[in-house]
PDB file of C-alpha atoms in Angstrom:
ATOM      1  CA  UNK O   2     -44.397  13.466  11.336  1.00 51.00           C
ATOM      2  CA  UNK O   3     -40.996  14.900  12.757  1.00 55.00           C
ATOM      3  CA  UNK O   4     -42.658  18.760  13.124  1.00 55.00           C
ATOM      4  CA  UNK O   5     -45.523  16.794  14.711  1.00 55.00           C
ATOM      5  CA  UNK O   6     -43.905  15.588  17.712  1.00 55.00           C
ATOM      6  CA  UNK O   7     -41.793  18.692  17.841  1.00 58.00           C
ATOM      7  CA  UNK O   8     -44.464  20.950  18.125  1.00 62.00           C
ATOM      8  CA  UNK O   9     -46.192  19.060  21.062  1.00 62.00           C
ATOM      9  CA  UNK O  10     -45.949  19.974  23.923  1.00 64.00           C
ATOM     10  CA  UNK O  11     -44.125  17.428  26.911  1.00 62.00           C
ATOM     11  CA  UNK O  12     -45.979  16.605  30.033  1.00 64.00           C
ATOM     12  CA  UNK O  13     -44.338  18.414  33.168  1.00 63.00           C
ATOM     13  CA  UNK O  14     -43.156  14.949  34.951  1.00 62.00           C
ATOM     14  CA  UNK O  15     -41.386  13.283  32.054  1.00 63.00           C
ATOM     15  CA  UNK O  16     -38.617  16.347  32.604  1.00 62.00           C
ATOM     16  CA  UNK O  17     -35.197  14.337  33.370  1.00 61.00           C
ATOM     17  CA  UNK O  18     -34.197  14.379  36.888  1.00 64.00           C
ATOM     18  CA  UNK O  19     -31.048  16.953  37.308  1.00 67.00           C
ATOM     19  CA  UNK O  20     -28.225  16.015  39.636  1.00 74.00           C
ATOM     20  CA  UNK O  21     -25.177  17.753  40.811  1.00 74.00           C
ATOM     21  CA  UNK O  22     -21.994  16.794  39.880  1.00 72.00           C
ATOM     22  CA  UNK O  23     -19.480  15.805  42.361  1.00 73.00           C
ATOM     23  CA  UNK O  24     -17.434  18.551  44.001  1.00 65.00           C
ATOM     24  CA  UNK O  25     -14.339  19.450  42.453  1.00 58.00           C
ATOM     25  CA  UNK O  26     -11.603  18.150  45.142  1.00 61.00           C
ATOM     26  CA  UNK O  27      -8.423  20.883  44.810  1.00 57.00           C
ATOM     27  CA  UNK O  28      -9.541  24.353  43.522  1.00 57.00           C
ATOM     28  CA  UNK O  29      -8.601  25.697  40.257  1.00 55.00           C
ATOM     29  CA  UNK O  30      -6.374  27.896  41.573  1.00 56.00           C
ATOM     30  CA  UNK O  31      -3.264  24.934  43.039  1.00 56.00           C
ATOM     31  CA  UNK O  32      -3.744  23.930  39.233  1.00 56.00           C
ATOM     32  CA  UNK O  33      -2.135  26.502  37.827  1.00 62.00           C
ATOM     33  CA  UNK O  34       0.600  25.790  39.731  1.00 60.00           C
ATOM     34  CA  UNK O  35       1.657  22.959  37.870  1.00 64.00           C
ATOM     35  CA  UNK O  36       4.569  22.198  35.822  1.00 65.00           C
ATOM     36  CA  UNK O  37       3.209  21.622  32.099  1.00 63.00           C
ATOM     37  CA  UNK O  38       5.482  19.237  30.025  1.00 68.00           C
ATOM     38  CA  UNK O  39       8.089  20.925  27.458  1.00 68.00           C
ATOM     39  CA  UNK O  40       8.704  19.976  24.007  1.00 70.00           C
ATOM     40  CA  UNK O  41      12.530  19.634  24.045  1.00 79.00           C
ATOM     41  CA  UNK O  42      12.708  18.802  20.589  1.00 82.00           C
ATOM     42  CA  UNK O  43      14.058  21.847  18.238  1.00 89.00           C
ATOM     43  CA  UNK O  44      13.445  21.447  14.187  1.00 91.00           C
ATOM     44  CA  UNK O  45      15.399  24.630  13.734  1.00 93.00           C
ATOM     45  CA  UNK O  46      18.597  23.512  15.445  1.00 93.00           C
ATOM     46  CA  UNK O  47      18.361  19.952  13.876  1.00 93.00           C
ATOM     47  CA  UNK O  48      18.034  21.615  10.048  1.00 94.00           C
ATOM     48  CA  UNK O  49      21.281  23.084  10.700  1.00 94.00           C
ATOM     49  CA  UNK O  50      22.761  20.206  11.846  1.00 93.00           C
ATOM     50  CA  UNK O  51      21.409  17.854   8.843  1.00 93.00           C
ATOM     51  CA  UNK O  52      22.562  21.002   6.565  1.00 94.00           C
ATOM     52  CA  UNK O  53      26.270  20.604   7.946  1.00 93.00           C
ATOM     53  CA  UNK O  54      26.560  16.446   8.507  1.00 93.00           C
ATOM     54  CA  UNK O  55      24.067  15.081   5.894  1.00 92.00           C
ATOM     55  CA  UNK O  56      25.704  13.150   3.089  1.00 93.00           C
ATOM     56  CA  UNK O  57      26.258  14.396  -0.208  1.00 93.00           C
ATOM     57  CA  UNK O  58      26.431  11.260  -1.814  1.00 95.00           C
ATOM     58  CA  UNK O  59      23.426   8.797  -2.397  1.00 94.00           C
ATOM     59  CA  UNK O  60      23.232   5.274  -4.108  1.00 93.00           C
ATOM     60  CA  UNK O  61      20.521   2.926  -4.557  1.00 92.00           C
ATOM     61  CA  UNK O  62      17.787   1.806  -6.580  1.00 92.00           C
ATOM     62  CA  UNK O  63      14.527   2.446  -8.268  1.00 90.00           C
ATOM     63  CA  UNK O  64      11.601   0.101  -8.883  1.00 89.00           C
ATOM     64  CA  UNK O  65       8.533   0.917 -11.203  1.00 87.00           C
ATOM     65  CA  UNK O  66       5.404  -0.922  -9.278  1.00 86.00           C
ATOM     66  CA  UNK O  67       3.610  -1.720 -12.474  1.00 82.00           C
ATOM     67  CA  UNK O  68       6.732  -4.487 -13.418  1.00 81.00           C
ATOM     68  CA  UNK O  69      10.162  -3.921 -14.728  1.00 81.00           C
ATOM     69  CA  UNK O  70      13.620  -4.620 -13.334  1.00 86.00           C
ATOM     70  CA  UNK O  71      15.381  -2.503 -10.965  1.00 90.00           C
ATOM     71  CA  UNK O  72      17.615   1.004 -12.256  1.00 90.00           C
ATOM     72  CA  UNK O  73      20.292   1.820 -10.724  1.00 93.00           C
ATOM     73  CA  UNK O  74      20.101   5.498  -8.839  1.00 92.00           C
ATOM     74  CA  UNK O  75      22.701   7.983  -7.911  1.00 95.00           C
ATOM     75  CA  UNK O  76      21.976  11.211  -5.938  1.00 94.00           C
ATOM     76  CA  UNK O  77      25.111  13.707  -5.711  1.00 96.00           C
ATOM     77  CA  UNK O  78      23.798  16.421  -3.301  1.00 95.00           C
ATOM     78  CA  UNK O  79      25.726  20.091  -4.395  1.00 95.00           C
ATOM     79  CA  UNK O  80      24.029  22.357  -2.356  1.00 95.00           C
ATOM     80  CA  UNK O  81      22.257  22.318   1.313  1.00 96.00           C
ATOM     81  CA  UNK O  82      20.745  25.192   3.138  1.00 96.00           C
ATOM     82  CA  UNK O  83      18.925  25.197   6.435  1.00 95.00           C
ATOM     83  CA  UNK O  84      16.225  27.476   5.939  1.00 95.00           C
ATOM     84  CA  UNK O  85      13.719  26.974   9.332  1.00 93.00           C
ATOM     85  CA  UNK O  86      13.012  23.965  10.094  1.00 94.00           C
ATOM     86  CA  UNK O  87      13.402  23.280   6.400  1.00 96.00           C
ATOM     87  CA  UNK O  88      16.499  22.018   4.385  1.00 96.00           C
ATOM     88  CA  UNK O  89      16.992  22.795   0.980  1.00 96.00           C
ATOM     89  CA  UNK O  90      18.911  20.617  -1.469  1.00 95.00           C
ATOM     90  CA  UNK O  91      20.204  20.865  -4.833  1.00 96.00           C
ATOM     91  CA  UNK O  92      22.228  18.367  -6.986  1.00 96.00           C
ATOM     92  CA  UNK O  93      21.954  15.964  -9.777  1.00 96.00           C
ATOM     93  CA  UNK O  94      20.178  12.238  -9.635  1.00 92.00           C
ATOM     94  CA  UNK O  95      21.344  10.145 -12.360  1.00 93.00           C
ATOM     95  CA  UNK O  96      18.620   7.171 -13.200  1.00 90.00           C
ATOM     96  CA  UNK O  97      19.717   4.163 -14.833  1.00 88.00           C
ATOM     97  CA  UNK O  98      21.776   6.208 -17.637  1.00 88.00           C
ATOM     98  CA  UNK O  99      20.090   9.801 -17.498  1.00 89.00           C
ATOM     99  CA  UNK O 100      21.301  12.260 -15.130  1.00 92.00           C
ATOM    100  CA  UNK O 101      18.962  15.048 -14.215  1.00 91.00           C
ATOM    101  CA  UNK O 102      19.178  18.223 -12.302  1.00 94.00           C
ATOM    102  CA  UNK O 103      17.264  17.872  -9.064  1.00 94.00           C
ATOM    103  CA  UNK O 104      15.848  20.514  -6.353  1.00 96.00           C
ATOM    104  CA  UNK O 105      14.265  19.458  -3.094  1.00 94.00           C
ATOM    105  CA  UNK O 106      13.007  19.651   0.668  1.00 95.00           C
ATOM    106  CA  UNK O 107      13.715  18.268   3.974  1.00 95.00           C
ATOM    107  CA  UNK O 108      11.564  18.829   6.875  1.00 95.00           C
ATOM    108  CA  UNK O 109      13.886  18.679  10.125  1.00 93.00           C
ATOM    109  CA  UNK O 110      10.930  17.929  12.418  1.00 91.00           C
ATOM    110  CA  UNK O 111       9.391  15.394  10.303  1.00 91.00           C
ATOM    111  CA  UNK O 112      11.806  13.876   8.223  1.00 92.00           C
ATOM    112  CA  UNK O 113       9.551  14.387   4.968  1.00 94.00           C
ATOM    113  CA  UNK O 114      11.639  14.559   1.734  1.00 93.00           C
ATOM    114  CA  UNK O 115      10.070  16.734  -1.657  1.00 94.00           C
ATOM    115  CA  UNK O 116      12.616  16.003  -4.802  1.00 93.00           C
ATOM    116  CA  UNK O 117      11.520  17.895  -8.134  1.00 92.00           C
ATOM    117  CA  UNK O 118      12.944  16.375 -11.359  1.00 90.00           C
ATOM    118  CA  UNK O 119      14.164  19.833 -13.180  1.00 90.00           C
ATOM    119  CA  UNK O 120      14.528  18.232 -16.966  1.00 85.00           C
ATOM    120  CA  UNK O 121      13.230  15.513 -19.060  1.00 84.00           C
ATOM    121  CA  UNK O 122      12.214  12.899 -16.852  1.00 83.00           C
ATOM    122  CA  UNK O 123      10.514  10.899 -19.442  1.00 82.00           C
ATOM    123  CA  UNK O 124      14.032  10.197 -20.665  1.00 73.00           C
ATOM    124  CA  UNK O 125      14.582   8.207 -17.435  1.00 72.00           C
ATOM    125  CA  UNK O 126      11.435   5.981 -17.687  1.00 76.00           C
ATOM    126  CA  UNK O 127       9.647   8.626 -15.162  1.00 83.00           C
ATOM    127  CA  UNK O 128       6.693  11.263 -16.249  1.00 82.00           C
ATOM    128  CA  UNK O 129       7.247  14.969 -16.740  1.00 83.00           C
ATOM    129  CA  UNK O 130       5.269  16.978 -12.872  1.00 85.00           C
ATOM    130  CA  UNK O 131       5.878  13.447 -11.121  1.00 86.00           C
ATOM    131  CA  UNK O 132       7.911  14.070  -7.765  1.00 91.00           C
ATOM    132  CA  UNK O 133       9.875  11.624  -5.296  1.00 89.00           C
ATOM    133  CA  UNK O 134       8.339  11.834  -1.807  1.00 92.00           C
ATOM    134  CA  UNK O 135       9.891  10.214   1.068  1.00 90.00           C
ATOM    135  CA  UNK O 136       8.074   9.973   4.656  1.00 88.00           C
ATOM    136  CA  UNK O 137      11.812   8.852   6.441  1.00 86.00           C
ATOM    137  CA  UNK O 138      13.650  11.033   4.706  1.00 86.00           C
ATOM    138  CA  UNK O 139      16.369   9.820   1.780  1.00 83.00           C
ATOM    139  CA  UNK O 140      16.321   5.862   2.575  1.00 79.00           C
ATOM    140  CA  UNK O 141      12.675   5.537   1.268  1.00 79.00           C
ATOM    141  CA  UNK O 142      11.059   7.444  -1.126  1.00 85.00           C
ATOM    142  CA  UNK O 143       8.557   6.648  -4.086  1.00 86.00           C
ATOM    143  CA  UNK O 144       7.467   8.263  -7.636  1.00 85.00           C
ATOM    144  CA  UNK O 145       4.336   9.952  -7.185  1.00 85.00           C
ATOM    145  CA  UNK O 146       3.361  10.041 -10.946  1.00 82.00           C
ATOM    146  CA  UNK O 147       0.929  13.300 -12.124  1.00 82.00           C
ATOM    147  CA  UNK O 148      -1.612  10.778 -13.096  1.00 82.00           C
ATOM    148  CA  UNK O 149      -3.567   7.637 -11.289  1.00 79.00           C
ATOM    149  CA  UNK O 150      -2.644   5.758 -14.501  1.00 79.00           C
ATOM    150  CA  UNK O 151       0.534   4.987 -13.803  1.00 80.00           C
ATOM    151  CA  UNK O 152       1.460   3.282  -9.905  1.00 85.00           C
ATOM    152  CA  UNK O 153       4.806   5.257  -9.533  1.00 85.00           C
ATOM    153  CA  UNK O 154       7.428   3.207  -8.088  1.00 87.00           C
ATOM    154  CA  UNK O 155      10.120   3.116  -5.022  1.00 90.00           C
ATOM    155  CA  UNK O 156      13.578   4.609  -4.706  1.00 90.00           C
ATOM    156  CA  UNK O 157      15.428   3.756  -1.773  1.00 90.00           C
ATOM    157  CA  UNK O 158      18.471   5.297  -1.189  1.00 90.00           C
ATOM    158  CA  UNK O 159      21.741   4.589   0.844  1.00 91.00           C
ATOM    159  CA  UNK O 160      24.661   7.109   1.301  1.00 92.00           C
ATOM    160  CA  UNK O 161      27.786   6.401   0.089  1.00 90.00           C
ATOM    161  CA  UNK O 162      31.061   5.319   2.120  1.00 80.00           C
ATOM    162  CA  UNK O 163      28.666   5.565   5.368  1.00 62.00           C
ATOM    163  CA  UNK O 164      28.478   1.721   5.838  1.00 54.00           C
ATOM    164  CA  UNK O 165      24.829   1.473   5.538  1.00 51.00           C
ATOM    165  CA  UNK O 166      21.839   3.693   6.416  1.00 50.00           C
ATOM    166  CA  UNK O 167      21.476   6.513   9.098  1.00 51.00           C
ATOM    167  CA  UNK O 168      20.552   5.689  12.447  1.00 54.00           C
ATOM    168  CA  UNK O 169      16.737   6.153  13.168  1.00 55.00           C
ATOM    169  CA  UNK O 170      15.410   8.645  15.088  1.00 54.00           C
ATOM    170  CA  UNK O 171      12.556   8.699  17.046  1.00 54.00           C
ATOM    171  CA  UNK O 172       9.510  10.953  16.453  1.00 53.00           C
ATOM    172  CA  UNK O 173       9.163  12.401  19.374  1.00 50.00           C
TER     173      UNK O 173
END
């Protein structure tokens, strides 16, 4: 029925009426002109910064979502490199009473953390190709497990000797 009406012709008056549109008031040309607003923001210059006055000492806790009491978590970062806009961390994360090797990301611009587990993780109650991934950096973070049969959990993280957590920046 579709091809039907398609295929018929329309009668010449039932055509919709076509009107100008307004004049345009300044020409193109004075637009270009204008001043166009500038990111100020630099994810390069603030990966070396975070690389040089980060802290390299961590402490809070983890808790599993599907129950359990809370571990105790220590993060003792070794190594920082500002790569980009990119910081890359090494160290050791001790969980409850295991104490793995760790290897991870920062992104300077938007504060998303990557930390690989580099052992046994099943040791500290976690799963081996799980990964912590925080979306405000170190302070909160949670297990992304490999598989959708286990919840994860959350690690949030303080540094040490700092008096509480960093100050919060603004996206943009």
């Amino acid at each position: 029925m579709p091809l039907l009406l398609a295929a018929t012709p329309l009668p010449v008056g039932s055509a919709v009426p076509f009107q100008e549109p307004a004049a345009v008031s300044t020409p193109l040309s004075e637009n270009f002109g204008q001043q166009a607003p500038v990111r100020t923001f630099d994810p390069v210059a603030r990966a070396a910064d975070l690389a040089s006055t980060m802290p390299r000492q961590w402490s809070g806790t983890y808790q599993p979502f599907a129950g359990g009491s809370p571990v105790s978590v220590q993060l003792d970062v070794s190594a920082v490199q500002a790569m980009g806009q990119m910081v890359d961390l090494r160290g050791q994360i001790t969980v409850g009473s295991t104490t793995l090797p760790v290897q991870g990301n920062l992104n300077a611009s938007s504060d998303q953390l990557d930390l690989l587990l580099l052992g046994d993780v099943s040791a500290a109650g976690l799963e081996d190709g799980g990964r912590f991934l925080g979306l405000q950096g170190f302070t909160l973070s949670g297990w992304n497990a490999p598989r959708l049969t286990n919840p994860g959990g959350q690690l949030v993280l303080n540094p040490v000797g700092t008096g509480g957590a960093p100050a919060v920046r603004g996206l943009w």
